XYZ file of N, CA and C in Angstrom:
297
model
N 23.062 12.164 26.462
C 21.760 12.782 26.285
C 20.641 11.744 26.425
N 20.858 10.537 25.860
C 19.844 9.493 25.973
C 19.659 9.078 27.426
N 20.753 9.065 28.173
C 20.674 8.693 29.583
C 19.840 9.677 30.380
N 19.993 10.957 30.078
C 19.209 11.985 30.771
C 17.726 11.843 30.435
N 17.441 11.617 29.160
C 16.045 11.460 28.749
C 15.431 10.231 29.409
N 16.179 9.145 29.462
C 15.674 7.930 30.097
C 15.425 8.163 31.581
N 16.305 8.915 32.227
C 16.122 9.217 33.644
C 14.855 10.033 33.860
N 14.645 11.043 33.031
C 13.459 11.900 33.174
C 12.190 11.082 32.945
N 12.196 10.234 31.929
C 11.022 9.393 31.662
C 10.791 8.443 32.829
N 11.850 7.831 33.327
C 11.719 6.922 34.466
C 11.199 7.623 35.704
N 11.691 8.832 35.956
C 11.217 9.591 37.112
C 9.738 9.932 36.958
N 9.331 10.287 35.740
C 7.925 10.608 35.501
C 7.024 9.404 35.702
N 7.440 8.268 35.200
C 6.649 7.043 35.370
C 6.602 6.657 36.840
N 7.723 6.775 37.515
C 7.750 6.476 38.950
C 6.818 7.379 39.728
N 6.788 8.649 39.377
C 5.886 9.589 40.041
C 4.433 9.192 39.790
N 4.107 8.907 38.520
C 2.721 8.579 38.186
C 2.247 7.311 38.880
N 3.113 6.329 38.978
C 2.694 5.059 39.557
C 2.935 4.970 41.057
N 3.840 5.774 41.571
C 4.254 5.606 42.957
C 3.618 6.533 43.963
N 2.994 7.592 43.526
C 2.416 8.532 44.491
C 0.915 8.632 44.271
N 0.168 8.909 45.325
C -1.283 9.074 45.160
C -1.620 10.202 44.186
N -0.883 11.311 44.262
C -1.148 12.424 43.345
C -0.852 12.006 41.900
N 0.185 11.207 41.733
C 0.528 10.733 40.395
C -0.528 9.799 39.841
N -1.040 8.913 40.688
C -2.094 8.000 40.228
C -3.364 8.773 39.881
N -3.647 9.822 40.642
C -4.814 10.659 40.343
C -4.630 11.357 38.994
N -3.426 11.870 38.766
C -3.128 12.523 37.492
C -3.236 11.523 36.340
N -2.739 10.311 36.557
C -2.818 9.267 35.533
C -4.276 8.929 35.220
N -5.115 8.873 36.248
C -6.540 8.600 36.035
C -7.174 9.716 35.209
N -6.781 10.963 35.470
C -7.307 12.084 34.686
C -6.876 11.979 33.225
N -5.612 11.632 33.019
C -5.109 11.511 31.647
C -5.822 10.375 30.923
N -6.045 9.256 31.609
C -6.771 8.138 30.996
C -8.187 8.556 30.608
N -8.857 9.288 31.491
C -10.202 9.764 31.193
C -10.217 10.705 30.003
N -9.234 11.609 29.962
C -9.135 12.539 28.845
C -8.902 11.776 27.540
N -8.008 10.782 27.579
C -7.713 10.001 26.377
C -8.955 9.241 25.905
N -9.719 8.689 26.835
C -10.944 7.970 26.467
C -11.955 8.925 25.840
N -12.068 10.130 26.390
C -12.989 11.122 25.828
C -12.575 11.522 24.413
N -11.288 11.741 24.231
C -10.798 12.120 22.904
C -11.053 10.991 21.914
N -10.781 9.749 22.322
C -10.971 8.605 21.430
C -12.436 8.455 21.036
N -13.357 8.749 21.951
C -14.784 8.595 21.685
C -15.356 9.753 20.862
N -14.608 10.811 20.666
C -15.071 11.977 19.916
C -15.389 11.563 18.475
N -16.554 11.946 17.959
C -16.934 11.560 16.595
C -15.945 12.055 15.532
N -15.345 13.218 15.756
C -14.369 13.720 14.782
C -13.153 12.801 14.716
N -12.696 12.352 15.880
C -11.550 11.441 15.914
C -11.919 10.124 15.249
N -13.101 9.619 15.531
C -13.527 8.360 14.924
C -13.658 8.487 13.405
N -14.022 9.684 12.929
C -14.047 9.915 11.481
C -12.661 9.766 10.879
N -11.664 10.335 11.551
C -10.281 10.190 11.083
C -9.831 8.731 11.148
N -10.260 8.030 12.182
C -9.900 6.613 12.321
C -10.492 5.811 11.163
N -11.753 6.053 10.840
C -12.388 5.350 9.721
C -11.672 5.656 8.408
N -11.332 6.940 8.199
C -10.616 7.311 6.978
C -9.281 6.576 6.882
N -8.561 6.514 7.992
C -7.262 5.832 8.003
C -7.429 4.338 7.751
N -8.467 3.729 8.333
C -8.712 2.300 8.112
C -9.032 2.018 6.649
N -9.854 2.871 6.036
C -10.210 2.683 4.634
C -8.981 2.825 3.738
N -8.160 3.839 4.017
C -6.951 4.058 3.224
C -5.992 2.879 3.376
N -5.823 2.397 4.605
C -4.930 1.255 4.839
C -5.444 0.015 4.115
N -6.748 -0.194 4.127
C -7.332 -1.343 3.443
C -7.117 -1.240 1.937
N -7.313 -0.048 1.394
C -7.126 0.169 -0.039
C -5.664 -0.062 -0.438
N -4.739 0.473 0.337
C -3.315 0.292 0.039
C -2.940 -1.181 0.142
N -3.470 -1.868 1.148
C -3.156 -3.289 1.320
C -3.658 -4.102 0.131
N -4.842 -3.775 -0.367
C -5.371 -4.505 -1.527
C -4.502 -4.280 -2.761
N -4.194 -3.027 -3.058
C -3.425 -2.747 -4.274
C -1.992 -3.243 -4.155
N -1.368 -3.021 -3.023
C 0.020 -3.455 -2.857
C 0.106 -4.965 -2.678
N -0.930 -5.567 -2.123
C -0.937 -7.020 -1.964
C -0.910 -7.724 -3.308
N -1.683 -7.225 -4.261
C -1.700 -7.807 -5.603
C -0.335 -7.625 -6.260
N 0.232 -6.433 -6.141
C 1.548 -6.177 -6.738
C 2.617 -7.055 -6.094
N 2.542 -7.214 -4.792
C 3.517 -8.047 -4.087
C 3.402 -9.504 -4.519
N 2.168 -9.986 -4.663
C 1.965 -11.368 -5.113
C 2.537 -11.559 -6.510
N 2.274 -10.614 -7.394
C 2.788 -10.723 -8.760
C 4.316 -10.738 -8.782
N 4.936 -9.900 -7.962
C 6.404 -9.873 -7.906
C 6.953 -11.171 -7.332
N 6.294 -11.720 -6.330
C 6.753 -12.976 -5.732
C 6.650 -14.122 -6.731
N 5.562 -14.175 -7.480
C 5.394 -15.226 -8.487
C 6.459 -15.090 -9.571
N 6.708 -13.870 -10.024
C 7.722 -13.654 -11.057
C 9.110 -14.035 -10.547
N 9.416 -13.685 -9.307
C 10.723 -14.024 -8.737
C 10.874 -15.532 -8.592
N 9.819 -16.211 -8.166
C 9.882 -17.667 -8.017
C 10.061 -18.338 -9.375
N 9.342 -17.858 -10.368
C 9.492 -18.440 -11.707
C 10.910 -18.235 -12.230
N 11.441 -17.033 -12.040
C 12.796 -16.750 -12.512
C 13.820 -17.606 -11.770
N 13.598 -17.833 -10.511
C 14.559 -18.578 -9.693
C 14.537 -20.069 -10.001
N 13.369 -20.626 -10.219
C 13.249 -22.075 -10.344
C 13.146 -22.579 -11.775
N 13.191 -21.716 -12.750
C 13.228 -22.164 -14.140
C 14.508 -21.628 -14.761
N 15.453 -22.538 -14.998
C 16.728 -22.123 -15.582
C 16.839 -22.514 -17.050
N 15.764 -23.012 -17.625
C 15.767 -23.346 -19.037
C 16.168 -24.779 -19.342
N 16.676 -25.519 -18.393
C 17.114 -26.885 -18.663
C 16.014 -27.895 -18.412
N 15.171 -27.660 -17.439
C 14.143 -28.629 -17.102
C 12.997 -27.903 -16.412
N 11.790 -28.367 -16.685
C 10.642 -27.759 -16.033
C 10.074 -28.652 -14.949
N 10.634 -29.857 -14.793
C 10.146 -30.765 -13.762
C 11.251 -31.062 -12.771
N 10.858 -31.376 -11.580
C 11.815 -31.697 -10.529
C 12.111 -33.181 -10.568
N 13.369 -33.541 -10.403
C 13.757 -34.946 -10.372
C 14.499 -35.216 -9.081
N 14.220 -36.384 -8.517
C 14.881 -36.776 -7.280
C 16.354 -37.040 -7.558
N 17.244 -36.552 -6.706
C 18.671 -36.827 -6.905
C 18.933 -38.324 -6.828
N 19.904 -38.759 -7.598
C 20.245 -40.183 -7.632
C 20.812 -40.613 -6.290
N 20.378 -41.786 -5.834
C 20.879 -42.364 -4.587
C 21.835 -43.488 -4.956
N 23.064 -43.467 -4.464
C 24.022 -44.519 -4.820
C 23.516 -45.913 -4.457
N 22.707 -46.046 -3.440
C 22.200 -47.364 -3.041
C 21.234 -47.925 -4.075
N 20.570 -47.073 -4.850
C 19.647 -47.545 -5.880
C 20.389 -48.230 -7.026
N 21.619 -47.870 -7.262
C 22.381 -48.442 -8.372
C 22.749 -49.900 -8.113
N 22.969 -50.288 -6.870
C 23.399 -51.652 -6.541
C 22.380 -52.270 -5.592
N 21.487 -53.157 -6.084
C 20.475 -53.765 -5.217
C 21.089 -54.556 -4.071
N 22.285 -55.088 -4.244
C 22.932 -55.857 -3.177
C 23.321 -54.959 -2.008
N 23.439 -53.667 -2.236
C 23.845 -52.746 -1.170
C 22.719 -52.533 -0.160
N 21.491 -52.890 -0.510
C 20.359 -52.708 0.397
C 20.352 -53.748 1.502
N 21.007 -54.848 1.277
C 20.968 -55.953 2.241
C 21.860 -55.692 3.407
């Protein structure tokens, strides 16, 4: 079924790009799409969607930051030490080993 759908889509694209009538039809569709996009009603919906997305991003961004901070604190504090210490290097124990 996917193969048939892909064939039909490919044939349609080939028609639109490969024939003069198809290119004319494509130009009409592009013009129609531009007209629809420029419609004030559509732009009102676009503004509403942008505002909603911005609001969700602000609220969820704060929640995400708080969860990330809590996860990092839980992961890196195991109760034994609150500071990081460099692992011991065997060469530091014997100064003669540096030579």
